[in-house]
CSV table of C-alpha atoms in Angstrom, one decimal:
chain,number,residue,atom,x,y,z
A,1,MET,CA,-66.0,93.7,8.9
A,2,VAL,CA,-64.6,93.3,5.4
A,3,PHE,CA,-66.0,89.8,5.4
A,4,GLY,CA,-69.5,91.2,6.4
A,5,LEU,CA,-69.4,93.8,3.6
A,6,PHE,CA,-68.5,91.0,1.2
A,7,LEU,CA,-71.6,89.0,2.2
A,8,THR,CA,-73.9,92.1,2.0
A,9,TYR,CA,-72.6,93.0,-1.4
A,10,TYR,CA,-73.1,89.5,-2.8
A,11,GLN,CA,-76.3,89.0,-0.8
A,12,ILE,CA,-75.1,85.7,0.8
A,13,PRO,CA,-77.5,84.3,3.3
A,14,MET,CA,-76.6,84.3,7.0
A,15,LYS,CA,-76.8,80.5,7.3
A,16,ILE,CA,-74.2,80.0,4.7
A,17,TYR,CA,-72.1,82.6,6.4
A,18,LEU,CA,-72.3,80.8,9.8
A,19,LEU,CA,-71.6,77.4,8.2
A,20,THR,CA,-68.5,78.8,6.4
A,21,PHE,CA,-67.3,80.4,9.6
A,22,PHE,CA,-67.8,77.2,11.6
A,23,LEU,CA,-65.8,75.1,9.1
A,24,PHE,CA,-63.0,77.6,9.0
A,25,CYS,CA,-62.7,77.5,12.8
A,26,SER,CA,-62.7,73.7,12.8
A,27,ILE,CA,-59.9,73.5,10.3
A,28,ILE,CA,-57.8,75.8,12.3
A,29,GLY,CA,-58.4,73.7,15.5
A,30,VAL,CA,-57.4,70.5,13.8
A,31,ASN,CA,-54.2,71.9,12.5
A,32,ALA,CA,-53.3,73.3,15.9
A,33,GLN,CA,-53.9,69.8,17.4
A,34,ILE,CA,-51.6,68.1,14.8
A,35,ASP,CA,-48.9,70.6,15.4
A,36,SER,CA,-49.1,70.0,19.2
A,37,GLU,CA,-48.8,66.2,18.7
A,38,ASN,CA,-45.7,66.5,16.5
A,39,ARG,CA,-43.8,68.3,19.1
A,40,SER,CA,-40.7,66.4,20.3
A,41,ILE,CA,-40.5,65.0,23.9
A,42,ALA,CA,-37.4,65.7,25.8
A,43,ILE,CA,-35.9,62.6,27.4
A,44,PRO,CA,-33.6,63.3,30.3
A,45,ALA,CA,-30.1,61.8,30.0
A,46,GLU,CA,-29.0,59.2,32.6
A,47,ASN,CA,-25.8,59.8,34.5
A,48,VAL,CA,-23.3,57.1,33.5
A,49,ASP,CA,-20.0,56.7,35.2
A,50,ASP,CA,-16.9,56.9,32.9
A,51,PRO,CA,-15.1,53.5,33.1
A,52,LEU,CA,-11.8,55.3,32.4
A,53,GLU,CA,-12.1,57.2,35.7
A,54,ASP,CA,-12.2,53.9,37.7
A,55,ASP,CA,-8.8,53.2,39.1
A,56,GLU,CA,-9.7,49.7,40.3
A,57,ILE,CA,-10.2,48.0,37.0
A,58,ILE,CA,-8.6,44.5,36.9
A,59,ILE,CA,-8.0,42.7,33.7
A,60,GLN,CA,-7.4,38.9,34.2
A,61,PRO,CA,-5.4,36.9,31.5
A,62,VAL,CA,-7.2,34.2,29.6
A,63,LYS,CA,-6.3,30.7,30.7
A,64,LYS,CA,-5.5,29.1,27.4
A,65,ASN,CA,-4.4,25.8,28.9
A,66,ASP,CA,-7.7,25.4,30.6
A,67,GLU,CA,-9.7,26.2,27.5
A,68,LYS,CA,-7.6,23.8,25.4
A,69,THR,CA,-8.1,21.0,27.9
A,70,GLU,CA,-11.8,21.6,28.0
A,71,LYS,CA,-12.0,21.6,24.2
A,72,GLU,CA,-10.0,18.4,24.0
A,73,ASP,CA,-12.3,16.8,26.5
A,74,ASP,CA,-15.3,17.8,24.5
A,75,VAL,CA,-13.8,16.4,21.3
A,76,LYS,CA,-12.9,13.1,23.0
A,77,GLU,CA,-16.4,12.8,24.4
A,78,THR,CA,-18.0,13.3,21.0
A,79,LEU,CA,-15.8,10.7,19.3
A,80,SER,CA,-17.0,7.1,19.4
A,81,LYS,CA,-14.7,4.3,20.4
A,82,GLU,CA,-14.5,3.1,16.8
A,83,GLU,CA,-13.5,6.6,15.5
A,84,GLN,CA,-10.8,6.8,18.2
A,85,MET,CA,-9.4,3.4,17.2
A,86,SER,CA,-9.4,4.5,13.6
A,87,ILE,CA,-7.4,7.6,14.4
A,88,ALA,CA,-4.9,5.6,16.5
A,89,LYS,CA,-4.3,3.2,13.6
A,90,ARG,CA,-3.7,6.1,11.2
A,91,LYS,CA,-1.1,7.6,13.6
A,92,GLU,CA,0.7,4.2,13.8
A,93,PHE,CA,1.0,4.1,10.0
A,94,SER,CA,4.5,4.0,8.8
A,95,MET,CA,6.0,3.4,5.3
A,96,VAL,CA,8.9,1.6,6.9
A,97,HIS,CA,6.7,-1.4,7.6
A,98,ASP,CA,5.8,-1.8,3.9
A,99,ASP,CA,8.2,-4.4,2.4
A,100,LYS,CA,7.3,-3.1,-1.1
A,101,LEU,CA,8.9,0.3,-0.3
A,102,ARG,CA,12.1,-1.0,1.2
A,103,ASN,CA,15.4,-1.1,-0.6
A,104,PRO,CA,17.0,-4.4,-1.7
A,105,ALA,CA,19.7,-4.3,1.0
A,106,GLU,CA,17.1,-4.1,3.7
A,107,LEU,CA,15.0,-6.9,2.2
A,108,PHE,CA,18.2,-9.0,1.9
A,109,GLY,CA,18.9,-8.5,5.6
A,110,LYS,CA,15.4,-9.5,6.6
A,111,GLN,CA,15.5,-12.6,4.4
A,112,LEU,CA,18.9,-13.6,5.8
A,113,LYS,CA,17.7,-13.2,9.4
A,114,ASN,CA,14.7,-15.4,8.8
A,115,ALA,CA,16.7,-18.0,6.9
A,116,LEU,CA,19.3,-18.4,9.6
A,117,GLN,CA,16.8,-18.9,12.5
A,118,LEU,CA,17.0,-22.4,13.9
A,119,ARG,CA,14.9,-24.5,16.2
A,120,GLU,CA,16.1,-25.2,19.7
A,121,ASP,CA,16.4,-28.9,19.1
A,122,GLU,CA,18.9,-28.3,16.3
A,123,TYR,CA,21.5,-27.2,18.8
A,124,ARG,CA,21.5,-30.6,20.3
A,125,GLU,CA,22.3,-32.6,17.1
A,126,GLU,CA,25.5,-34.7,17.1
A,127,GLY,CA,28.1,-33.9,14.5
A,128,ARG,CA,27.9,-35.7,11.2
A,129,LYS,CA,30.6,-38.2,10.4
A,130,VAL,CA,30.0,-38.2,6.6
A,131,ASN,CA,29.8,-35.4,4.1
A,132,GLN,CA,26.4,-33.6,4.0
A,133,PHE,CA,24.8,-32.6,0.6
A,134,PHE,CA,22.5,-29.5,0.6
A,135,GLY,CA,21.1,-29.9,-3.0
A,136,LYS,CA,21.6,-28.7,-6.6
A,137,TYR,CA,20.3,-25.3,-7.8
A,138,LEU,CA,19.8,-23.5,-11.1
A,139,THR,CA,20.5,-19.8,-11.7
A,140,LYS,CA,21.3,-17.2,-14.3
A,141,SER,CA,23.2,-15.0,-11.9
A,142,LYS,CA,26.9,-15.2,-12.2
A,143,TYR,CA,27.5,-13.8,-8.7
A,144,GLN,CA,26.2,-15.3,-5.5
A,145,ASP,CA,26.3,-13.8,-2.0
A,146,VAL,CA,27.0,-16.3,0.7
A,147,SER,CA,26.4,-15.5,4.4
A,148,LEU,CA,27.4,-17.8,7.3
A,149,ARG,CA,27.6,-17.7,11.1
A,150,ASP,CA,28.1,-20.0,14.1
A,151,PHE,CA,24.6,-20.6,15.4
A,152,GLY,CA,25.8,-22.2,18.6
A,153,ALA,CA,28.4,-21.0,21.1
A,154,GLU,CA,31.1,-18.8,19.6
A,155,ASP,CA,33.8,-21.4,20.4
A,156,GLY,CA,36.4,-21.0,17.6
A,157,ASP,CA,34.9,-23.1,14.8
A,158,LEU,CA,37.1,-22.9,11.6
A,159,VAL,CA,36.1,-23.9,8.0
A,160,ARG,CA,37.8,-24.0,4.6
A,161,ILE,CA,35.9,-23.1,1.5
A,162,TRP,CA,36.3,-24.9,-1.8
A,163,VAL,CA,34.8,-24.1,-5.3
A,164,ASN,CA,35.2,-26.7,-8.1
A,165,GLY,CA,38.0,-28.4,-6.2
A,166,THR,CA,40.0,-25.2,-5.6
A,167,VAL,CA,40.4,-23.5,-2.2
A,168,VAL,CA,39.0,-20.0,-2.4
A,169,ASN,CA,39.4,-19.3,1.4
A,170,SER,CA,41.7,-21.4,3.4
A,171,ARG,CA,40.6,-20.4,6.9
A,172,VAL,CA,37.4,-18.7,8.0
A,173,ALA,CA,36.7,-18.2,11.7
A,174,LEU,CA,33.0,-18.5,12.4
A,175,ALA,CA,31.3,-16.1,14.8
A,176,ASN,CA,27.8,-15.4,15.9
A,177,ALA,CA,27.8,-12.3,13.6
A,178,ASN,CA,27.3,-13.0,9.9
A,179,LYS,CA,30.3,-13.2,7.6
A,180,LYS,CA,29.7,-12.7,3.9
A,181,PHE,CA,31.6,-13.3,0.7
A,182,THR,CA,30.8,-13.4,-3.0
A,183,LEU,CA,31.1,-16.5,-5.3
A,184,THR,CA,31.8,-16.0,-9.0
A,185,LEU,CA,30.3,-18.9,-10.9
A,186,GLU,CA,31.5,-20.5,-14.1
A,187,PRO,CA,29.0,-21.7,-16.8
A,188,GLY,CA,27.6,-25.1,-15.9
A,189,GLU,CA,28.0,-26.8,-12.6
A,190,ASN,CA,29.8,-25.2,-9.6
A,191,VAL,CA,30.4,-27.4,-6.6
A,192,VAL,CA,30.8,-25.4,-3.3
A,193,GLU,CA,32.2,-27.1,-0.2
A,194,PHE,CA,32.6,-26.1,3.4
A,195,GLU,CA,35.2,-28.2,5.2
A,196,ALA,CA,35.2,-28.4,9.0
A,197,LEU,CA,38.8,-27.8,10.2
A,198,ASN,CA,38.0,-28.3,13.9
A,199,GLN,CA,35.1,-28.6,16.3
A,200,GLY,CA,35.8,-25.6,18.6
A,201,THR,CA,35.7,-25.9,22.4
A,202,SER,CA,32.1,-27.2,22.6
A,203,GLY,CA,31.9,-29.2,19.4
A,204,PRO,CA,30.8,-30.1,16.8
A,205,ASN,CA,31.6,-27.6,14.1
A,206,THR,CA,28.3,-25.7,13.7
A,207,ALA,CA,27.1,-23.1,11.2
A,208,ALA,CA,24.0,-21.7,9.5
A,209,PHE,CA,24.4,-20.3,6.0
A,210,ALA,CA,22.3,-18.8,3.1
A,211,VAL,CA,23.0,-18.2,-0.6
A,212,PHE,CA,21.4,-15.2,-2.5
A,213,GLU,CA,21.6,-14.2,-6.2
A,214,LYS,CA,23.5,-10.9,-6.1
A,215,THR,CA,21.7,-9.3,-9.0
A,216,THR,CA,18.1,-10.1,-7.9
A,217,GLY,CA,18.4,-10.8,-4.1
A,218,ASN,CA,16.5,-14.1,-4.6
A,219,MET,CA,17.5,-16.7,-2.0
A,220,LEU,CA,18.7,-20.0,-3.5
A,221,LEU,CA,19.0,-21.9,-0.3
A,222,ASN,CA,19.4,-21.7,3.4
A,223,SER,CA,20.6,-24.5,5.7
A,224,LYS,CA,23.0,-25.4,8.6
A,225,TRP,CA,25.6,-28.0,9.4
A,226,ASN,CA,26.9,-29.9,12.4
A,227,LEU,CA,30.1,-31.4,11.3
A,228,LEU,CA,33.0,-33.4,12.9
A,229,THR,CA,36.5,-32.4,12.0
A,230,GLY,CA,37.4,-33.1,8.3
A,231,VAL,CA,33.7,-33.6,7.2
A,232,ARG,CA,32.3,-31.4,4.4
A,233,GLY,CA,29.0,-29.7,3.7
A,234,THR,CA,28.4,-29.4,-0.1
A,235,PHE,CA,25.9,-27.9,-2.6
A,236,THR,CA,25.9,-27.4,-6.4
A,237,VAL,CA,24.9,-24.3,-8.3
A,238,VAL,CA,24.4,-24.6,-12.1
A,239,LEU,CA,24.9,-21.3,-14.1
A,240,LEU,CA,22.4,-21.4,-17.0
A,241,PRO,CA,22.7,-19.5,-20.3
A,242,GLN,CA,20.7,-16.3,-20.4
A,243,ASP,CA,18.3,-17.6,-23.0
A,244,LEU,CA,17.0,-20.4,-20.7
A,245,PRO,CA,14.0,-19.7,-18.4
A,246,GLU,CA,13.7,-19.8,-14.6
A,247,GLU,CA,16.4,-18.8,-12.1
A,248,GLY,CA,16.8,-20.4,-8.8
A,249,ASP,CA,15.2,-23.8,-9.6
A,250,LYS,CA,16.3,-26.7,-7.6
A,251,GLU,CA,16.8,-30.1,-9.3
């Protein structure tokens, strides 16, 4: 009614009135539709059983050994043969096999073992009836380590050791194990002699020996003898002055 009086007062035509009324109703209808679409939809909740209420739950332990075995098998299958060989070689590495890293005593023992190895035919040699000369050697080392052993049967061979005509050991019983002693050299020539005192039970008097410079570990000589009783094996070592070159040279 108020709206009709407003139109009459301002002399607004009926067409405009109807158009305005229609637009007003349309706007109200659209807003009502939007509000109805924005309404939330209720979603019914599902009934889920509480796992804590289940008395029959069983927890099985993890089998670590089986998993480890499967992993190791997978790794082995993925490695090529060359890679596996390379890994094996690295595992076999050992510093003990490197001669450069060994101490002098170990090197001395290795050299001595190689020096005293003899061929099988050397066991069958007959005893020498004359003195045997093993050579002449030059050195700057005043002290020489001598090692000797019976390379044949351990049958009671005995020797006497001479240096420059003087007995330094009157009786040495040879055994299969090495026996060692140290020589002290004089300036110039030093004549060393091994005299066979007997031939043991299987004869002749047999021995293998080696001579090393004590200060450096260098080997001057290694040899062996097969001597009849009373025969000597001899070698000469020349002690050089320190200002002369080359140790261990053989003339």
